[in-house]
Amino acid sequence: MRHLVLAAVSVAFAALVGPAVAQQPIVIKFSHVVAPDTPKGLAAEKFKELAERYTDGKVKVEVYPNSQLYKDKEELEALQLGAVQMLAPSNSKFGPIGIKEFEVFDLPYILPDLATLRKVTDGPLGARLLKLLEPKGMIGLAYWDNGFKQMSANRKLVAPEDYKGLKFRIQSSKVLEAQFRALGAVPQVMAFSDVYQALQTGVVDGQENTPSNMLTQKMHEVQKYTTLTNHGYIGYVVVVNKKFWEGLPADVRTQLDKAMKEATIFGNGRSAQENNDALEEMRKSGKTELIKLTPEQDAAMRKAMEPVYNDVASRISKSLVDEFRKEGGATN
Ligand code: LMR
């Protein structure tokens, strides 16, 4: 009898506690450096919503925006160590961990529009670049867009000469370094979270970024002029810790893949509008004057930055640059 009571109690206990234990969710910490209301921030939130829904709560995604957990360089180290499971660093940030090939996306004027970019990322080159992440302990799941970069400073930037001697904050990319050197400016690598203060205090004179990043970090409030150059692109690779990803139950991974696919379509479908809206808000704020270049001024900027291609061809590989341009549909 005593046994029976004990058995009944343990069954009841298991019924009470067992499922709770079994339902401990798998946590994905997703760290990023930008504001929630940016193309990356919105796509991350969408992924969270879909991942939690499709896995029926088996997975919990914790999104940490605005460098809350880690700054640019630290977040990649944290991912490799397994302290976080998911990130979406910009293409420009893989050089310091030994994958310089992603810097091809930084080449000035290499992408005339987002449709060209999509051809590259969805094609064989895009897939091959993702494979380079695996020996570094990461798996690349998707390419997410931000958009095209604009230049800003407290000096009017209309001609290449205007850049001479000015200090510009850059992301950690040798291509971006070469780009500002080609303009006679002084590039300075700096974490994204430090840019506003560096501009405000004059540690640097200018910067390049997308309107959504500029607006949400209030950079436009401390830069008198923003020149609409659209000279370069900022986009992201969503990466996960390889060990973590491969250790997931197969059904969960399938559900997360589906969530990632849909979050990517959602985010990439609205990034251009997000940046247009941000630019409009910057204009309305009256805090920065938006400068449009004439076709002649635009041509002069393109010409001044041409040497960057040779520099990159010798550092990364000319065939990579050629392949990138060919997959994008370039005919020359
Ligand atoms: C930057 O550092 O300027 C950007 O890469 C930030 C971001 O993640 O968009």
Short mmCIF file of C-alpha atoms and ligand atoms in Angstrom, two decimals:
data_model
loop_
_atom_site.label_atom_id
_atom_site.label_comp_id
_atom_site.label_asym_id
_atom_site.label_seq_id
_atom_site.Cartn_x
_atom_site.Cartn_y
_atom_site.Cartn_z
CA MET A 1 0.00 0.00 0.00
CA ARG A 2 2.79 2.33 1.03
CA HIS A 3 4.47 1.58 -2.28
CA LEU A 4 1.36 2.36 -4.17
CA VAL A 5 0.94 5.69 -2.42
CA LEU A 6 4.56 6.54 -3.11
CA ALA A 7 4.17 5.53 -6.75
CA ALA A 8 1.04 7.64 -7.07
CA VAL A 9 2.77 10.59 -5.46
CA SER A 10 5.76 10.28 -7.78
CA VAL A 11 3.50 10.01 -10.84
CA ALA A 12 1.65 13.11 -9.70
CA PHE A 13 4.95 14.86 -9.06
CA ALA A 14 6.26 13.89 -12.50
CA ALA A 15 3.06 15.13 -14.08
CA LEU A 16 3.54 18.41 -12.28
CA VAL A 17 7.26 18.92 -12.70
CA GLY A 18 8.17 16.67 -15.63
CA PRO A 19 6.65 18.73 -18.43
CA ALA A 20 7.98 21.91 -16.88
CA VAL A 21 11.49 20.48 -16.95
CA ALA A 22 11.02 19.14 -20.46
CA GLN A 23 9.78 22.53 -21.61
CA GLN A 24 12.85 24.50 -20.57
CA PRO A 25 13.24 26.58 -23.72
CA ILE A 26 16.37 26.66 -25.80
CA VAL A 27 17.61 30.25 -25.54
CA ILE A 28 19.10 32.10 -28.49
CA LYS A 29 20.81 35.30 -27.44
CA PHE A 30 20.87 37.60 -30.46
CA SER A 31 23.19 40.54 -29.89
CA HIS A 32 23.45 43.52 -32.22
CA VAL A 33 24.73 47.07 -32.20
CA VAL A 34 21.98 49.16 -33.81
CA ALA A 35 18.65 50.53 -32.59
CA PRO A 36 15.49 48.37 -32.66
CA ASP A 37 13.84 50.66 -35.25
CA THR A 38 16.37 50.04 -38.02
CA PRO A 39 16.34 47.44 -40.81
CA LYS A 40 18.45 45.04 -38.73
CA GLY A 41 16.57 45.73 -35.50
CA LEU A 42 13.21 45.07 -37.15
CA ALA A 43 14.37 41.89 -38.88
CA ALA A 44 15.77 40.58 -35.58
CA GLU A 45 12.44 41.18 -33.85
CA LYS A 46 10.62 39.46 -36.72
CA PHE A 47 12.92 36.46 -36.43
CA LYS A 48 12.21 36.29 -32.70
CA GLU A 49 8.45 36.39 -33.25
CA LEU A 50 8.49 33.70 -35.96
CA ALA A 51 11.07 31.46 -34.28
CA GLU A 52 9.09 31.37 -31.05
CA ARG A 53 5.85 30.74 -32.93
CA TYR A 54 7.13 28.02 -35.25
CA THR A 55 8.90 26.13 -32.47
CA ASP A 56 5.82 26.45 -30.30
CA GLY A 57 7.85 28.07 -27.54
CA LYS A 58 10.62 25.47 -27.59
CA VAL A 59 12.98 28.27 -28.53
CA LYS A 60 13.18 31.64 -26.85
CA VAL A 61 15.01 34.39 -28.72
CA GLU A 62 16.40 37.21 -26.60
CA VAL A 63 17.32 40.20 -28.75
CA TYR A 64 19.85 42.64 -27.26
CA PRO A 65 20.05 45.78 -29.44
CA ASN A 66 22.19 48.93 -29.24
CA SER A 67 25.47 47.26 -28.15
CA GLN A 68 23.78 46.49 -24.82
CA LEU A 69 25.73 43.25 -24.49
CA TYR A 70 28.73 43.68 -26.77
CA LYS A 71 30.31 46.20 -29.12
CA ASP A 72 31.31 45.30 -32.69
CA LYS A 73 34.53 43.41 -32.15
CA GLU A 74 33.53 41.83 -28.86
CA GLU A 75 30.29 40.44 -30.25
CA LEU A 76 32.14 38.29 -32.79
CA GLU A 77 34.42 36.95 -30.07
CA ALA A 78 31.39 36.28 -27.85
CA LEU A 79 29.74 34.31 -30.65
CA GLN A 80 32.83 32.22 -31.24
CA LEU A 81 33.04 31.48 -27.51
CA GLY A 82 29.34 30.63 -27.33
CA ALA A 83 28.41 33.45 -24.94
CA VAL A 84 25.77 34.48 -27.50
CA GLN A 85 24.31 32.32 -30.23
CA MET A 86 23.35 34.72 -33.01
CA LEU A 87 24.55 38.02 -34.50
CA ALA A 88 24.20 40.02 -37.68
CA PRO A 89 27.47 41.95 -38.10
CA SER A 90 27.97 44.05 -41.18
CA ASN A 91 30.09 42.63 -44.00
CA SER A 92 32.81 45.09 -43.05
CA LYS A 93 33.42 43.47 -39.67
CA PHE A 94 34.71 40.05 -40.66
CA GLY A 95 38.20 41.18 -41.66
CA PRO A 96 39.63 41.31 -38.13
CA ILE A 97 38.72 37.65 -37.53
CA GLY A 98 40.51 36.65 -40.71
CA ILE A 99 37.75 36.65 -43.35
CA LYS A 100 38.61 39.62 -45.50
CA GLU A 101 36.57 38.43 -48.53
CA PHE A 102 33.38 40.04 -47.20
CA GLU A 103 35.06 43.42 -47.63
CA VAL A 104 34.30 43.15 -51.34
CA PHE A 105 30.84 44.48 -50.40
CA ASP A 106 32.56 47.67 -49.16
CA LEU A 107 33.98 48.63 -52.54
CA PRO A 108 32.81 52.12 -53.46
CA TYR A 109 30.12 52.19 -56.14
CA ILE A 110 30.26 48.42 -56.71
CA LEU A 111 26.50 48.14 -56.23
CA PRO A 112 24.24 50.37 -58.29
CA ASP A 113 21.12 49.13 -56.48
CA LEU A 114 19.73 46.47 -54.15
CA ALA A 115 18.56 44.26 -57.04
CA THR A 116 22.20 43.84 -58.08
CA LEU A 117 23.17 43.01 -54.55
CA ARG A 118 20.47 40.35 -54.33
CA LYS A 119 21.78 38.64 -57.46
CA VAL A 120 25.18 38.32 -55.81
CA THR A 121 24.02 37.19 -52.37
CA ASP A 122 21.50 34.70 -53.80
CA GLY A 123 24.00 33.31 -56.30
CA PRO A 124 26.95 30.90 -56.02
CA LEU A 125 29.32 33.60 -54.78
CA GLY A 126 27.00 34.47 -51.90
CA ALA A 127 26.86 30.80 -50.91
CA ARG A 128 30.63 30.39 -51.20
CA LEU A 129 31.29 33.40 -49.00
CA LEU A 130 29.05 31.96 -46.29
CA LYS A 131 31.12 28.75 -46.33
CA LEU A 132 34.19 30.77 -45.31
CA LEU A 133 32.59 31.32 -41.92
CA GLU A 134 32.57 27.66 -40.91
CA PRO A 135 36.26 27.22 -40.07
CA LYS A 136 35.78 30.19 -37.73
CA GLY A 137 33.11 28.34 -35.76
CA MET A 138 30.11 30.07 -37.33
CA ILE A 139 27.39 29.29 -39.82
CA GLY A 140 26.03 32.01 -42.07
CA LEU A 141 22.25 31.77 -42.31
CA ALA A 142 21.22 34.80 -44.34
CA TYR A 143 22.13 38.14 -45.83
CA TRP A 144 20.21 41.08 -44.41
CA ASP A 145 20.14 44.54 -45.94
CA ASN A 146 20.59 47.89 -44.46
CA GLY A 147 21.20 50.17 -47.44
CA PHE A 148 23.38 52.79 -49.03
CA LYS A 149 25.79 55.02 -47.15
CA GLN A 150 25.90 58.81 -47.12
CA MET A 151 28.81 61.00 -46.07
CA SER A 152 28.60 63.57 -43.29
CA ALA A 153 30.80 66.22 -41.70
CA ASN A 154 30.68 69.76 -40.41
CA ARG A 155 32.23 70.82 -43.69
CA LYS A 156 30.32 70.76 -46.99
CA LEU A 157 31.50 67.68 -48.89
CA VAL A 158 30.90 68.16 -52.57
CA ALA A 159 34.29 67.52 -54.19
CA PRO A 160 37.03 64.99 -53.36
CA GLU A 161 39.23 67.91 -52.18
CA ASP A 162 36.74 68.66 -49.41
CA TYR A 163 37.70 65.43 -47.66
CA LYS A 164 41.37 66.31 -47.41
CA GLY A 165 42.76 66.16 -43.90
CA LEU A 166 39.43 65.36 -42.24
CA LYS A 167 39.21 62.43 -39.84
CA PHE A 168 36.48 59.91 -40.67
CA ARG A 169 35.18 57.13 -38.50
CA ILE A 170 35.17 53.82 -40.33
CA GLN A 171 34.12 50.26 -39.62
CA SER A 172 36.93 47.74 -39.29
CA SER A 173 37.51 47.24 -43.02
CA LYS A 174 40.68 47.76 -45.02
CA VAL A 175 38.61 48.67 -48.06
CA LEU A 176 37.00 51.52 -46.17
CA GLU A 177 40.42 52.59 -44.97
CA ALA A 178 41.65 52.67 -48.59
CA GLN A 179 38.54 54.57 -49.63
CA PHE A 180 39.18 57.46 -47.26
CA ARG A 181 42.90 57.46 -47.97
CA ALA A 182 42.06 57.80 -51.68
CA LEU A 183 40.19 60.98 -50.73
CA GLY A 184 43.12 62.32 -48.72
CA ALA A 185 41.21 61.88 -45.46
CA VAL A 186 42.31 60.14 -42.27
CA PRO A 187 40.30 56.98 -41.50
CA GLN A 188 39.83 55.88 -37.92
CA VAL A 189 38.35 52.52 -36.95
CA MET A 190 35.81 52.90 -34.18
CA ALA A 191 32.98 50.87 -32.67
CA PHE A 192 29.52 51.91 -33.83
CA SER A 193 28.38 52.71 -30.29
CA ASP A 194 31.14 55.31 -29.92
CA VAL A 195 30.44 57.26 -33.10
CA TYR A 196 27.94 59.82 -31.83
CA GLN A 197 30.18 60.94 -29.01
CA ALA A 198 33.26 61.00 -31.22
CA LEU A 199 31.46 63.30 -33.66
CA GLN A 200 30.07 65.46 -30.90
CA THR A 201 33.41 65.98 -29.22
CA GLY A 202 35.39 66.32 -32.44
CA VAL A 203 37.47 63.16 -32.00
CA VAL A 204 36.51 62.59 -35.64
CA ASP A 205 35.19 65.12 -38.14
CA GLY A 206 32.91 62.95 -40.19
CA GLN A 207 31.52 59.52 -40.92
CA GLU A 208 29.67 57.43 -43.47
CA ASN A 209 26.51 55.49 -42.75
CA THR A 210 22.97 54.75 -43.83
CA PRO A 211 20.24 57.26 -42.95
CA SER A 212 18.55 54.77 -40.59
CA ASN A 213 21.76 54.33 -38.60
CA MET A 214 22.50 58.05 -38.61
CA LEU A 215 19.04 59.05 -37.46
CA THR A 216 18.67 56.46 -34.71
CA GLN A 217 22.10 57.34 -33.27
CA LYS A 218 21.35 61.08 -33.66
CA MET A 219 24.51 61.55 -35.72
CA HIS A 220 22.69 64.08 -37.91
CA GLU A 221 22.33 66.32 -34.86
CA VAL A 222 26.09 66.77 -34.64
CA GLN A 223 26.92 66.93 -38.36
CA LYS A 224 26.02 70.14 -40.19
CA TYR A 225 26.10 68.54 -43.64
CA THR A 226 25.08 65.20 -45.07
CA THR A 227 26.01 64.53 -48.68
CA LEU A 228 23.85 62.06 -50.57
CA THR A 229 26.63 60.05 -52.17
CA ASN A 230 25.14 56.52 -52.00
CA HIS A 231 28.75 55.48 -52.53
CA GLY A 232 28.72 52.27 -50.57
CA TYR A 233 26.54 49.63 -49.02
CA ILE A 234 25.95 48.32 -45.51
CA GLY A 235 24.51 44.86 -45.18
CA TYR A 236 24.76 42.00 -42.74
CA VAL A 237 25.46 38.31 -42.47
CA VAL A 238 23.32 36.57 -39.89
CA VAL A 239 25.65 34.16 -38.14
CA VAL A 240 25.11 31.47 -35.51
CA ASN A 241 27.56 29.60 -33.36
CA LYS A 242 28.25 26.41 -35.34
CA LYS A 243 28.36 24.01 -32.40
CA PHE A 244 25.12 25.38 -31.00
CA TRP A 245 23.35 25.21 -34.36
CA GLU A 246 24.49 21.70 -35.16
CA GLY A 247 23.51 20.52 -31.68
CA LEU A 248 19.88 21.58 -32.10
CA PRO A 249 17.21 18.91 -32.62
CA ALA A 250 16.66 18.58 -36.37
CA ASP A 251 12.99 19.58 -36.23
CA VAL A 252 13.82 22.74 -34.29
CA ARG A 253 16.52 23.66 -36.78
CA THR A 254 14.05 23.24 -39.64
CA GLN A 255 11.56 25.51 -37.89
CA LEU A 256 14.27 28.10 -37.23
CA ASP A 257 15.39 27.94 -40.86
CA LYS A 258 11.83 28.71 -41.92
CA ALA A 259 11.65 31.61 -39.45
CA MET A 260 14.96 32.97 -40.73
CA LYS A 261 13.86 32.73 -44.36
CA GLU A 262 10.68 34.66 -43.68
CA ALA A 263 12.33 37.24 -41.41
CA THR A 264 14.86 37.84 -44.19
CA ILE A 265 12.15 38.43 -46.80
CA PHE A 266 10.37 40.73 -44.36
CA GLY A 267 13.46 42.76 -43.44
CA ASN A 268 14.92 43.00 -46.93
CA GLY A 269 11.52 44.00 -48.24
CA ARG A 270 11.39 47.12 -46.13
CA SER A 271 14.98 48.25 -45.65
CA ALA A 272 14.86 50.74 -48.53
CA GLN A 273 11.68 52.34 -47.16
CA GLU A 274 13.18 52.51 -43.66
CA ASN A 275 16.14 54.43 -45.03
CA ASN A 276 13.98 56.73 -47.14
CA ASP A 277 11.84 57.52 -44.12
CA ALA A 278 14.93 58.14 -41.98
CA LEU A 279 16.34 60.52 -44.58
CA GLU A 280 13.05 62.38 -44.66
CA GLU A 281 13.13 62.72 -40.89
CA MET A 282 16.69 63.99 -41.01
CA ARG A 283 15.60 66.57 -43.57
CA LYS A 284 12.62 67.63 -41.47
CA SER A 285 14.73 67.96 -38.32
CA GLY A 286 16.63 70.84 -39.95
CA LYS A 287 19.71 69.77 -37.98
CA THR A 288 21.76 68.68 -40.97
CA GLU A 289 21.68 70.11 -44.47
CA LEU A 290 21.21 67.42 -47.13
CA ILE A 291 23.43 67.99 -50.15
CA LYS A 292 22.70 66.45 -53.53
CA LEU A 293 25.63 66.10 -55.92
CA THR A 294 25.46 67.17 -59.55
CA PRO A 295 26.30 64.44 -62.10
CA GLU A 296 29.75 66.09 -62.54
CA GLN A 297 30.41 66.07 -58.79
CA ASP A 298 29.26 62.46 -58.60
CA ALA A 299 31.62 61.52 -61.43
CA ALA A 300 34.53 63.24 -59.68
CA MET A 301 33.86 61.25 -56.50
CA ARG A 302 33.75 57.99 -58.43
CA LYS A 303 37.01 58.80 -60.15
CA ALA A 304 38.74 59.74 -56.91
CA MET A 305 37.81 56.40 -55.37
CA GLU A 306 38.86 54.25 -58.34
CA PRO A 307 42.32 53.43 -56.92
CA VAL A 308 40.60 51.48 -54.15
CA TYR A 309 39.84 48.71 -56.66
CA ASN A 310 43.53 48.06 -57.35
CA ASP A 311 44.27 48.12 -53.69
CA VAL A 312 41.57 45.53 -53.01
CA ALA A 313 42.46 43.40 -56.00
CA SER A 314 45.95 42.99 -54.61
CA ARG A 315 44.78 42.38 -51.04
CA ILE A 316 41.73 40.16 -51.53
CA SER A 317 41.87 38.97 -55.13
CA LYS A 318 41.01 40.47 -58.46
CA SER A 319 39.02 37.41 -59.46
CA LEU A 320 36.71 37.86 -56.48
CA VAL A 321 36.02 41.46 -57.49
CA ASP A 322 35.46 40.40 -61.11
CA GLU A 323 33.17 37.56 -60.10
CA PHE A 324 31.19 39.88 -57.84
CA ARG A 325 30.69 42.36 -60.64
CA LYS A 326 29.83 39.66 -63.15
CA GLU A 327 27.22 38.03 -60.91
CA GLY A 328 25.73 41.45 -60.33
CA GLY A 329 25.28 41.71 -64.08
CA ALA A 330 28.15 44.07 -64.94
CA THR A 331 29.12 43.78 -68.55
CA ASN A 332 32.60 45.34 -68.42
C1 LMR B 1 28.51 50.46 -38.40
O1 LMR B 1 29.36 50.05 -37.60
O2 LMR B 1 28.50 51.60 -38.83
C2 LMR B 1 27.42 49.51 -38.83
O3 LMR B 1 27.97 48.30 -39.21
C3 LMR B 1 26.45 49.30 -37.73
C4 LMR B 1 25.42 48.32 -38.15
O4 LMR B 1 25.42 47.22 -37.61
O5 LMR B 1 24.62 48.69 -39.01
#
